[in-house]
GROMACS .gro file of C-alpha atoms in nm:
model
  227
    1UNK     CA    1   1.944   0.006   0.592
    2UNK     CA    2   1.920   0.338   0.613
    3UNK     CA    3   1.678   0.551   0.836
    4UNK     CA    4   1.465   0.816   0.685
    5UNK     CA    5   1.498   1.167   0.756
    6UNK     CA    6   1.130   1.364   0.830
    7UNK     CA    7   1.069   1.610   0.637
    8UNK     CA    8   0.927   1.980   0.879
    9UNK     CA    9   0.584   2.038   0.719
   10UNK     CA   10   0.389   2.325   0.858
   11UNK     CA   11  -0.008   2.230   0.809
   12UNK     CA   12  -0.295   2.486   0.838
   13UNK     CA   13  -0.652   2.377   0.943
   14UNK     CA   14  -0.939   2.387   0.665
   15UNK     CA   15  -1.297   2.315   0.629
   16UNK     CA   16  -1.375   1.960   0.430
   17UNK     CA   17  -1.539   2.026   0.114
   18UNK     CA   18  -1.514   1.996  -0.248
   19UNK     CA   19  -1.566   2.384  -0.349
   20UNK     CA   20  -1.310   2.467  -0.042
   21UNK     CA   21  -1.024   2.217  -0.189
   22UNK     CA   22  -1.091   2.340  -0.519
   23UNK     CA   23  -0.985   2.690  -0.385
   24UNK     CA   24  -0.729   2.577  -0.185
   25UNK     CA   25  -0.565   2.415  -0.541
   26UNK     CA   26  -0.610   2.735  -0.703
   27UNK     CA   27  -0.356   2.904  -0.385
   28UNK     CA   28  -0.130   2.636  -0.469
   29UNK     CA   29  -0.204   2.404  -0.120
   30UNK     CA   30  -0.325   2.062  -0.130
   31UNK     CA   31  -0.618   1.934   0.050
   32UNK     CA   32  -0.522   1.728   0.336
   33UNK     CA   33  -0.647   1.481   0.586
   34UNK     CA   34  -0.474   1.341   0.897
   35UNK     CA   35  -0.544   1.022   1.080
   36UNK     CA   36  -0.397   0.740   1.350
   37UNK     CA   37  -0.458   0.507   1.611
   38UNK     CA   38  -0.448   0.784   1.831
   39UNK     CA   39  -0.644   1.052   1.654
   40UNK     CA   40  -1.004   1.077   1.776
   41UNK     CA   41  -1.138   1.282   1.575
   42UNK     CA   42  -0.987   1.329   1.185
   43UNK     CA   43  -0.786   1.671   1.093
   44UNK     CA   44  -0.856   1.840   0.793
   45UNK     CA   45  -0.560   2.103   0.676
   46UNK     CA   46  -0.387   2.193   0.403
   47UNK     CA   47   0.025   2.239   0.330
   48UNK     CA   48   0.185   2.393   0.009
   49UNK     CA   49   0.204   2.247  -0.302
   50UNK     CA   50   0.563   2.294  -0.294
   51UNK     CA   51   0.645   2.104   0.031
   52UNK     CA   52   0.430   1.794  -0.124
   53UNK     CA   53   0.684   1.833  -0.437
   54UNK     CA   54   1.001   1.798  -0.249
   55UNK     CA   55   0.876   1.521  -0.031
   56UNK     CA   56   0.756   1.308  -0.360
   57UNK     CA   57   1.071   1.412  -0.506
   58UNK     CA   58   1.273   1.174  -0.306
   59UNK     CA   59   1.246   0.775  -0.370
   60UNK     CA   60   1.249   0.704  -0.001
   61UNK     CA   61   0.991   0.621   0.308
   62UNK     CA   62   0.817   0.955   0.367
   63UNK     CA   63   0.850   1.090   0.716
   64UNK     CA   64   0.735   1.410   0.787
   65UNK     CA   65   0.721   1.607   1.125
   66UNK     CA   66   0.381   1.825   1.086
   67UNK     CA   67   0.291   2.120   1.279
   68UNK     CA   68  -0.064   2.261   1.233
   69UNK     CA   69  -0.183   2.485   1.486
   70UNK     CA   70   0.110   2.463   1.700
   71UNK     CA   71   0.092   2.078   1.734
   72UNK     CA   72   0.352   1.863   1.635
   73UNK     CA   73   0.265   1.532   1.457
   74UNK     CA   74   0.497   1.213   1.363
   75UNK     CA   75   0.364   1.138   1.060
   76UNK     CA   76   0.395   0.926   0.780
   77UNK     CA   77   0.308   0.979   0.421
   78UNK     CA   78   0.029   0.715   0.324
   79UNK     CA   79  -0.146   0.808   0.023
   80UNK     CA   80  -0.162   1.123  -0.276
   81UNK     CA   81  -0.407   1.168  -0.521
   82UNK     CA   82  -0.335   1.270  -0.862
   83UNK     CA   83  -0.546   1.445  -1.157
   84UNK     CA   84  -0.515   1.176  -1.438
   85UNK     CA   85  -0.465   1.438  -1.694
   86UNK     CA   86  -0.186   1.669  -1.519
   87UNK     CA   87  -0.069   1.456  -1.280
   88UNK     CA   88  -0.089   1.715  -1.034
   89UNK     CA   89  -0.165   1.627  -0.664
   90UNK     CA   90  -0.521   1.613  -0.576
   91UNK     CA   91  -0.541   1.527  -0.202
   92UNK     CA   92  -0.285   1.366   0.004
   93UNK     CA   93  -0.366   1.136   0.339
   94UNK     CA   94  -0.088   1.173   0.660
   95UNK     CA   95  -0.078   0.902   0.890
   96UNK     CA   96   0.037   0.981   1.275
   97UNK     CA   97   0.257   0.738   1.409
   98UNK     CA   98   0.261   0.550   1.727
   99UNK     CA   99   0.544   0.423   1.896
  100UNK     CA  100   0.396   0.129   1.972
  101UNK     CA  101   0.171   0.047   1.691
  102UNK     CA  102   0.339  -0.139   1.349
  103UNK     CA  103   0.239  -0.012   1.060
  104UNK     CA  104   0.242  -0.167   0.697
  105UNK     CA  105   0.426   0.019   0.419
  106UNK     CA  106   0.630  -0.001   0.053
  107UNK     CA  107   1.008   0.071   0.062
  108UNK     CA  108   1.176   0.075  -0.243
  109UNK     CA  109   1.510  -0.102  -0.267
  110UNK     CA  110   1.797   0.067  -0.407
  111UNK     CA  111   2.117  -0.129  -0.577
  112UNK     CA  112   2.478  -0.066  -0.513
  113UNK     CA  113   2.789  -0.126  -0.704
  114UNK     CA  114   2.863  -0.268  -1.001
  115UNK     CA  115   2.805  -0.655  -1.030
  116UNK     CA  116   3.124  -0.839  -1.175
  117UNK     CA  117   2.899  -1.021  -1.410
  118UNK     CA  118   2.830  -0.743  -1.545
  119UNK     CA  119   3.179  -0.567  -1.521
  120UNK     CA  120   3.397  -0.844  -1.609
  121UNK     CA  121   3.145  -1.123  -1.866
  122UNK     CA  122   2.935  -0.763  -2.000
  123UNK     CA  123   2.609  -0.925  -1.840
  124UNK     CA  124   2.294  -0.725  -1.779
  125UNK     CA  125   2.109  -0.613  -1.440
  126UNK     CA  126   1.759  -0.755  -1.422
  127UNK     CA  127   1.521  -0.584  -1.131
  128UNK     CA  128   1.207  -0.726  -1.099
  129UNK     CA  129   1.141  -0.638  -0.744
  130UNK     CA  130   1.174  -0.288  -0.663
  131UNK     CA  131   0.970  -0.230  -0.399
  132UNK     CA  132   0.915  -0.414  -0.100
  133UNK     CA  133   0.594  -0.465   0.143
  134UNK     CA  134   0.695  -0.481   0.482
  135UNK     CA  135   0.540  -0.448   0.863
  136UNK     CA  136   0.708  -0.267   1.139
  137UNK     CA  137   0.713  -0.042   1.456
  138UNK     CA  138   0.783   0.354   1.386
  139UNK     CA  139   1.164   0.340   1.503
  140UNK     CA  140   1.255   0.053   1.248
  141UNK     CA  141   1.099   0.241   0.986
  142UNK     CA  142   1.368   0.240   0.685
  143UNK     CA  143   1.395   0.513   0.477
  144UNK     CA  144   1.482   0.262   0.178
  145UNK     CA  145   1.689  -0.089   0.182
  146UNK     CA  146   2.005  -0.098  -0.009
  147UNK     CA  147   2.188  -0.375  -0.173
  148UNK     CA  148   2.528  -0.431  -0.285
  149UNK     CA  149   2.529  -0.609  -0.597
  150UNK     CA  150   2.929  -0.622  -0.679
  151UNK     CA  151   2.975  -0.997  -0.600
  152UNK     CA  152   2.700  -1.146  -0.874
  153UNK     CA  153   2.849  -1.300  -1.119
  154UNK     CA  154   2.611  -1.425  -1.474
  155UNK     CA  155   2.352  -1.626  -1.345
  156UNK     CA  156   2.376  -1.483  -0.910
  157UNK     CA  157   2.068  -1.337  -0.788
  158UNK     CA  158   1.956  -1.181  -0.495
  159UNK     CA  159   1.668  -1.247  -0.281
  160UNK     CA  160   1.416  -1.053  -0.011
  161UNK     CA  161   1.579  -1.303   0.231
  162UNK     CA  162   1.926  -1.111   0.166
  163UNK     CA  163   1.774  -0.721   0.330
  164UNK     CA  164   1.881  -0.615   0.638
  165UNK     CA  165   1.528  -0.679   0.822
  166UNK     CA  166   1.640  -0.654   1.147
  167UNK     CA  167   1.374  -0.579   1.374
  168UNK     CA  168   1.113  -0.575   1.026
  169UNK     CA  169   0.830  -0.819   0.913
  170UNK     CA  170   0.822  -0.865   0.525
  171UNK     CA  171   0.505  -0.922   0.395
  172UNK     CA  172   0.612  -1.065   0.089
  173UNK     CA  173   0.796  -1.391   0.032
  174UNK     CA  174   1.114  -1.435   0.141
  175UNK     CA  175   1.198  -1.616  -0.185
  176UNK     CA  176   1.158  -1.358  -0.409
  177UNK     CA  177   1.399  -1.218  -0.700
  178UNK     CA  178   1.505  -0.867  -0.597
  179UNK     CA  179   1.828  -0.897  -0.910
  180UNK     CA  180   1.928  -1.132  -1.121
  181UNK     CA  181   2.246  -1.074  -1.329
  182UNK     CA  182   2.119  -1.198  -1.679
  183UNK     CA  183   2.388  -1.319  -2.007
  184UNK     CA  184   2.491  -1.039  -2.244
  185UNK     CA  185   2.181  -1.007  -2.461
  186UNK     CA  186   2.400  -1.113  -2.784
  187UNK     CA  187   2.480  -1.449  -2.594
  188UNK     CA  188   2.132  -1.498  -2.510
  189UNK     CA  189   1.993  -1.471  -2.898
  190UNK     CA  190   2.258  -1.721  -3.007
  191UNK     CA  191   2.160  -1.924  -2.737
  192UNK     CA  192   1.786  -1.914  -2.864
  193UNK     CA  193   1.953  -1.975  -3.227
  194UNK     CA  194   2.102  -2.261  -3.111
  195UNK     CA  195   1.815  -2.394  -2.914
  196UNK     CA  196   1.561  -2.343  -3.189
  197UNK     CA  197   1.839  -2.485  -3.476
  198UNK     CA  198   1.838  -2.802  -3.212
  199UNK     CA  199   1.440  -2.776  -3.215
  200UNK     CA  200   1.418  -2.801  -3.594
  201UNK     CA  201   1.643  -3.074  -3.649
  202UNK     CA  202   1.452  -3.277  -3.421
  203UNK     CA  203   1.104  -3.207  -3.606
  204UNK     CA  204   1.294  -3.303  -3.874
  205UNK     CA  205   1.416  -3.672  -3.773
  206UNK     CA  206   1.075  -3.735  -3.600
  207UNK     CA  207   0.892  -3.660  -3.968
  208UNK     CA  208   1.178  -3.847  -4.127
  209UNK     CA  209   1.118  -4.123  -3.874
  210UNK     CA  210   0.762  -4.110  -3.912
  211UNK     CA  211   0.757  -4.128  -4.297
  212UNK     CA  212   1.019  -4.413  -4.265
  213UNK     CA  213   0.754  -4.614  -4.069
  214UNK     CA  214   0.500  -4.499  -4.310
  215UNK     CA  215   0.709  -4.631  -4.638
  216UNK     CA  216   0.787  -4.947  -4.436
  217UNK     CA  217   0.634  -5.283  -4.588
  218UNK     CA  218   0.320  -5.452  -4.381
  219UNK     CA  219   0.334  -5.775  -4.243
  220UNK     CA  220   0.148  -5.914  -4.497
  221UNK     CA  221   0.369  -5.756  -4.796
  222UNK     CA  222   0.680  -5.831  -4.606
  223UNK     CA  223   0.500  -6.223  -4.671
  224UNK     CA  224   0.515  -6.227  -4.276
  225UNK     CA  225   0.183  -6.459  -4.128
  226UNK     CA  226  -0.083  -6.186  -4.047
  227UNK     CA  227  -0.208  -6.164  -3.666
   0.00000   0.00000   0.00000
């Protein structure tokens, strides 16, 4: 598991406001709010466009260390808006972090190595889970998980159960798929030959069966007494 790396953000203080933000855009900044347990009151500010670039840039928890007038803040990266057409950041919402208070978040799950299913029998690397929920205090925080893969053979999978949650609260199950190591894709369409081949040919003796018993003499015609 390894631990994230906050990123120094310098903040300056603005008014809230739509016609304000909209300015603020047009400098290249992004409207900002910041919030936490220990916040009374919350902080509007601003930080560069650039900064919020780099940070996104990077497939990890984001921790930043803010500084807006003077004050450092702890903070974590909750939420960023983005204009549906240019998917260009909107608005973006810091959290402050205390020591002492757990806090929920995504971290995305990153494999390693190169399974031997895949290496040695040419199978292929499913991932359905890539990102996983979890609850935990401010010094557990993990900047992603990571999880060697090189021992799953064709048919091995890995599960939440298998991360390094030390200290961490997932908040989804246990039992689920992170990677499964699936057959060669060739394999798997003659497999669905063969299984649909051994479909038909059962249709088929089930209508031959069923036209047998249809052809078959009555009990009357086979001069058998009648019931």
């Amino acid at each position: 598991m390894k631990q994230p790396e906050p990123y120094i953000l310098e903040g300056q203080l603005r008014e809230p406001g739509n016609k304000i933000s909209g300015q603020l855009r047009d400098e290249l900044r992004i409207p900002a709010v910041l919030y936490g347990p220990k916040i009374e009151e919350n902080i509007h500010f601003s930080v560069s466009e650039a900064d919020l670039e780099k940070i996104l840039s990077v497939s990890q928890t984001k921790l930043q260390l803010l500084t807006i007038e003077g004050k450092e803040y702890k903070t974590l990266l909750k939420k960023v808006e983005y204009d549906p057409i240019t998917d260009r950041a909107l608005h973006a919402d810091f959290y402050v972090l205390d020591p002492e208070t757990p806090v929920k978040l995504s971290v995305p799950i990153r494999l390693t190595g190169i399974a031997k299913g895949v290496r040695d029998g040419g199978g292929r690397v499913f991932q359905p889970l890539r990102i996983v929920r979890i609850k935990v205090v401010p010094e557990k925080i993990p900047a992603l998980f990571e999880l060697d893969i090189s021992n799953l053979g064709i048919g091995d999978s890995l599960h939440i159960s298998e991360l390094n949650l030390e200290g961490i609260e997932p908040l989804d199950e246990s039992t689920r798929t992170i990677v499964t190591i699936a057959p060669p894709k060739s394999d798997k369409v003659f497999t669905s030959a063969l299984e649909e081949e051994d479909e038909l040919e059962e249709a088929i003796a089930d209508a031959e069966e069923a036209t047998e018993d249809e052809d078959a003499p009555t009990a009357e015609e086979a001069g058998e007494p009648k019931e």
